[in-house]
mmCIF file of C-alpha atoms in Angstrom:
data_model
loop_
_atom_site.group_PDB
_atom_site.id
_atom_site.type_symbol
_atom_site.label_atom_id
_atom_site.label_comp_id
_atom_site.label_asym_id
_atom_site.label_seq_id
_atom_site.Cartn_x
_atom_site.Cartn_y
_atom_site.Cartn_z
ATOM 1 C CA MET A 1 86.193 124.428 59.204
ATOM 2 C CA ALA A 2 88.026 126.112 56.325
ATOM 3 C CA GLU A 3 88.956 128.985 58.644
ATOM 4 C CA ALA A 4 90.445 126.542 61.197
ATOM 5 C CA GLU A 5 92.444 124.775 58.458
ATOM 6 C CA ARG A 6 93.754 128.121 57.213
ATOM 7 C CA ILE A 7 94.849 129.096 60.714
ATOM 8 C CA ILE A 8 96.729 125.856 61.383
ATOM 9 C CA GLY A 9 98.236 125.833 57.906
ATOM 10 C CA THR A 10 96.355 122.958 56.288
ATOM 11 C CA PRO A 11 95.461 123.806 52.694
ATOM 12 C CA GLU A 12 91.791 123.862 51.858
ATOM 13 C CA VAL A 13 90.390 121.041 49.761
ATOM 14 C CA GLY A 14 90.887 121.877 46.106
ATOM 15 C CA ASP A 15 93.721 124.305 46.849
ATOM 16 C CA ASP A 16 96.507 122.958 44.626
ATOM 17 C CA SER A 17 98.760 125.976 44.980
ATOM 18 C CA PRO A 18 102.250 125.033 46.143
ATOM 19 C CA GLN A 19 103.215 126.007 49.659
ATOM 20 C CA PRO A 20 106.264 128.189 50.085
ATOM 21 C CA GLU A 21 109.403 126.250 51.131
ATOM 22 C CA SER A 22 109.366 127.902 54.568
ATOM 23 C CA GLU A 23 105.876 126.508 55.295
ATOM 24 C CA ARG A 24 106.494 122.958 54.102
ATOM 25 C CA PRO A 25 106.921 120.386 56.842
ATOM 26 C CA LYS A 26 110.454 119.116 56.525
ATOM 27 C CA GLY A 27 111.209 117.607 59.919
ATOM 28 C CA HIS A 28 110.248 114.088 58.917
ATOM 29 C CA ARG A 29 112.760 114.025 56.082
ATOM 30 C CA ARG A 30 115.541 115.115 58.446
ATOM 31 C CA ILE A 31 114.607 112.534 61.050
ATOM 32 C CA ALA A 32 114.634 109.878 58.346
ATOM 33 C CA ALA A 33 118.126 111.006 57.300
ATOM 34 C CA LEU A 34 119.293 110.834 60.924
ATOM 35 C CA LEU A 35 117.894 107.317 61.266
ATOM 36 C CA ILE A 36 119.353 106.109 57.961
ATOM 37 C CA VAL A 37 122.836 107.412 58.828
ATOM 38 C CA ALA A 38 122.582 105.970 62.359
ATOM 39 C CA VAL A 39 121.470 102.542 61.132
ATOM 40 C CA LEU A 40 124.211 102.438 58.469
ATOM 41 C CA ALA A 41 126.906 103.460 60.974
ATOM 42 C CA TYR A 42 125.605 100.943 63.508
ATOM 43 C CA LEU A 43 125.375 98.055 61.043
ATOM 44 C CA LEU A 44 128.836 98.735 59.594
ATOM 45 C CA ASP A 45 130.281 98.813 63.110
ATOM 46 C CA LEU A 46 128.417 95.707 64.261
ATOM 47 C CA GLY A 47 129.286 93.746 61.114
ATOM 48 C CA SER A 48 132.945 94.708 61.264
ATOM 49 C CA LYS A 49 133.189 93.723 64.936
ATOM 50 C CA MET A 50 131.492 90.376 64.284
ATOM 51 C CA LEU A 51 133.958 89.692 61.477
ATOM 52 C CA VAL A 52 136.928 90.744 63.616
ATOM 53 C CA VAL A 53 135.854 88.554 66.545
ATOM 54 C CA ALA A 54 135.240 85.569 64.251
ATOM 55 C CA LYS A 55 138.353 85.860 62.063
ATOM 56 C CA LEU A 56 140.957 88.098 63.679
ATOM 57 C CA GLU A 57 140.723 87.723 67.443
ATOM 58 C CA HIS A 58 143.568 85.600 68.889
ATOM 59 C CA GLN A 59 145.379 85.826 65.534
ATOM 60 C CA ALA A 60 148.438 87.743 64.436
ATOM 61 C CA PRO A 61 147.682 91.314 63.290
ATOM 62 C CA ILE A 62 147.090 91.850 59.571
ATOM 63 C CA ARG A 63 149.348 94.499 58.079
ATOM 64 C CA LEU A 64 147.482 96.646 55.551
ATOM 65 C CA VAL A 65 150.038 99.393 54.849
ATOM 66 C CA GLY A 66 153.413 98.154 56.071
ATOM 67 C CA ASP A 67 153.932 99.323 59.638
ATOM 68 C CA LEU A 68 151.602 102.316 59.159
ATOM 69 C CA LEU A 69 148.253 100.532 59.417
ATOM 70 C CA LYS A 70 147.229 97.125 60.621
ATOM 71 C CA LEU A 71 144.164 95.266 61.854
ATOM 72 C CA ASP A 72 144.680 94.037 65.404
ATOM 73 C CA ALA A 73 141.766 92.819 67.524
ATOM 74 C CA ILE A 74 141.803 94.028 71.113
ATOM 75 C CA ARG A 75 139.176 94.376 73.829
ATOM 76 C CA ASN A 76 139.009 97.847 75.376
ATOM 77 C CA PRO A 77 137.131 98.107 78.694
ATOM 78 C CA GLY A 78 137.975 101.816 78.990
ATOM 79 C CA ALA A 79 137.338 104.917 76.947
ATOM 80 C CA ALA A 80 139.360 106.298 74.057
ATOM 81 C CA PHE A 81 143.056 105.406 74.206
ATOM 82 C CA GLY A 82 142.290 102.819 76.891
ATOM 83 C CA PHE A 83 141.799 105.395 79.651
ATOM 84 C CA GLY A 84 139.463 104.708 82.539
ATOM 85 C CA GLU A 85 139.277 100.918 82.504
ATOM 86 C CA ALA A 86 137.758 100.982 85.986
ATOM 87 C CA PHE A 87 134.899 103.236 84.831
ATOM 88 C CA THR A 88 133.227 101.031 82.199
ATOM 89 C CA ILE A 89 129.805 101.439 83.833
ATOM 90 C CA ILE A 90 130.174 105.226 83.685
ATOM 91 C CA PHE A 91 131.006 105.097 79.961
ATOM 92 C CA THR A 92 127.942 102.912 79.455
ATOM 93 C CA CYS A 93 125.766 105.511 81.198
ATOM 94 C CA ILE A 94 127.329 108.333 79.164
ATOM 95 C CA ALA A 95 126.629 106.488 75.898
ATOM 96 C CA ALA A 96 123.023 105.898 76.964
ATOM 97 C CA GLY A 97 122.712 109.591 77.890
ATOM 98 C CA VAL A 98 124.055 110.679 74.494
ATOM 99 C CA ILE A 99 121.458 108.496 72.795
ATOM 100 C CA VAL A 100 118.641 110.023 74.864
ATOM 101 C CA VAL A 101 119.826 113.581 74.089
ATOM 102 C CA ILE A 102 120.001 112.845 70.342
ATOM 103 C CA VAL A 103 116.512 111.312 70.324
ATOM 104 C CA ARG A 104 115.115 114.354 72.152
ATOM 105 C CA LEU A 105 116.934 116.771 69.842
ATOM 106 C CA ALA A 106 115.564 114.964 66.789
ATOM 107 C CA ARG A 107 112.124 116.483 67.422
ATOM 108 C CA LYS A 108 113.526 119.926 66.528
ATOM 109 C CA LEU A 109 115.708 118.733 63.639
ATOM 110 C CA TYR A 110 115.256 120.560 60.337
ATOM 111 C CA SER A 111 118.856 120.637 59.096
ATOM 112 C CA LEU A 112 120.240 117.858 56.883
ATOM 113 C CA PRO A 113 123.886 118.436 57.903
ATOM 114 C CA TRP A 114 122.853 118.233 61.569
ATOM 115 C CA ALA A 115 120.858 115.077 60.811
ATOM 116 C CA ILE A 116 123.971 113.481 59.328
ATOM 117 C CA ALA A 117 126.158 114.580 62.252
ATOM 118 C CA LEU A 118 123.686 113.356 64.867
ATOM 119 C CA GLY A 119 123.132 110.138 62.918
ATOM 120 C CA LEU A 120 126.869 109.444 63.029
ATOM 121 C CA LEU A 121 126.939 110.126 66.776
ATOM 122 C CA LEU A 122 123.874 107.967 67.377
ATOM 123 C CA GLY A 123 125.144 105.045 65.297
ATOM 124 C CA GLY A 124 128.564 105.167 66.944
ATOM 125 C CA ALA A 125 127.152 105.452 70.450
ATOM 126 C CA LEU A 126 124.803 102.520 69.795
ATOM 127 C CA GLY A 127 127.683 100.460 68.399
ATOM 128 C CA ASN A 128 129.874 100.899 71.454
ATOM 129 C CA LEU A 129 126.900 100.622 73.822
ATOM 130 C CA THR A 130 126.041 97.256 72.258
ATOM 131 C CA ASP A 131 129.537 96.044 73.159
ATOM 132 C CA ARG A 132 129.254 97.433 76.689
ATOM 133 C CA ILE A 133 125.967 95.587 77.226
ATOM 134 C CA PHE A 134 126.511 92.265 75.446
ATOM 135 C CA ARG A 135 130.239 91.490 75.508
ATOM 136 C CA SER A 136 132.220 89.929 78.324
ATOM 137 C CA PRO A 137 132.918 90.327 81.175
ATOM 138 C CA GLY A 138 129.224 91.151 81.655
ATOM 139 C CA VAL A 139 126.258 93.431 81.209
ATOM 140 C CA PHE A 140 127.211 97.135 81.439
ATOM 141 C CA ARG A 141 130.857 96.134 81.928
ATOM 142 C CA GLY A 142 131.600 94.736 78.480
ATOM 143 C CA ALA A 143 134.785 95.582 76.629
ATOM 144 C CA VAL A 144 134.546 97.291 73.247
ATOM 145 C CA VAL A 145 136.107 95.506 70.258
ATOM 146 C CA ASP A 146 138.764 97.729 68.660
ATOM 147 C CA PHE A 147 140.742 96.688 65.608
ATOM 148 C CA ILE A 148 141.943 99.593 63.429
ATOM 149 C CA ALA A 149 145.534 100.149 64.519
ATOM 150 C CA PRO A 150 147.432 103.032 62.901
ATOM 151 C CA ALA A 151 151.107 103.329 63.832
ATOM 152 C CA HIS A 152 151.783 105.486 66.910
ATOM 153 C CA PHE A 153 148.077 105.936 67.644
ATOM 154 C CA ALA A 154 145.341 104.255 69.655
ATOM 155 C CA VAL A 155 143.457 101.256 68.315
ATOM 156 C CA PHE A 156 139.837 102.116 67.473
ATOM 157 C CA ASN A 157 136.748 100.839 65.644
ATOM 158 C CA LEU A 158 134.154 102.128 63.168
ATOM 159 C CA ALA A 159 131.855 103.344 65.976
ATOM 160 C CA ASP A 160 134.683 105.519 67.298
ATOM 161 C CA SER A 161 135.244 106.865 63.770
ATOM 162 C CA ALA A 162 131.549 107.701 63.396
ATOM 163 C CA ILE A 163 131.529 109.511 66.751
ATOM 164 C CA VAL A 164 134.631 111.549 65.880
ATOM 165 C CA CYS A 165 133.335 112.442 62.389
ATOM 166 C CA GLY A 166 129.937 113.430 63.824
ATOM 167 C CA GLY A 167 131.637 115.555 66.484
ATOM 168 C CA ILE A 168 133.848 117.318 63.938
ATOM 169 C CA LEU A 169 130.820 118.016 61.751
ATOM 170 C CA ILE A 170 128.928 119.489 64.730
ATOM 171 C CA VAL A 171 131.849 121.795 65.516
ATOM 172 C CA LEU A 172 132.005 122.948 61.877
ATOM 173 C CA LEU A 173 128.239 123.519 61.740
ATOM 174 C CA SER A 174 128.398 125.493 64.971
ATOM 175 C CA PHE A 175 131.203 127.685 63.605
ATOM 176 C CA LYS A 176 129.128 128.299 60.479
ATOM 177 C CA GLY A 177 126.185 129.345 62.674
ATOM 178 C CA LEU A 178 123.817 126.584 61.517
ATOM 179 C CA ASP A 179 121.478 125.361 64.230
ATOM 180 C CA PRO A 180 119.745 121.954 64.301
ATOM 181 C CA ASP A 181 116.401 123.680 63.629
ATOM 182 C CA GLY A 182 117.794 124.944 60.319
ATOM 183 C CA THR A 183 118.212 128.562 61.325
ATOM 184 C CA VAL A 184 121.444 130.380 60.613
ATOM 185 C CA HIS A 185 122.778 132.976 62.996
ATOM 186 C CA LYS A 186 125.793 135.233 62.793
ATOM 187 C CA ASP A 187 127.379 135.887 66.162
#
């Protein structure tokens, strides 16, 4: 039995010697980080949209920084910048696909920066997918609630911000050569 435990890496009973960092299981901590970031991003997005729908929809925009930034509730049936309004069902399927890919990738996740990036993507995708499923005009055709309106730019929400920040972080991690499994490569 002791030989089998040694082969699979389980320390023998009474062996209090610390395991080297490379042999310690660390995947669970990274998955937890991914889930915490995703839940925080999702809840912030959901809460902000509920507040906007309850207090700001059908009201005059609120100016935060003169004409540079305002809060203005709109419903966006399309993708970013309002493109593709006729393809809401496709965007719903893409969001669901992104969620499935992130969940599958999480099994191999040993990098904290990747966990944060994927958590942001997951939380943002879930936030916008929730709108697509539960908001009018109907299931899988719902319009996303957008409300952050910078001057001379598209109106967006916190889910969009999480997705963009997660995407930027993934690009930076890729340029640095850090893989989701924690390995670093120099190409």
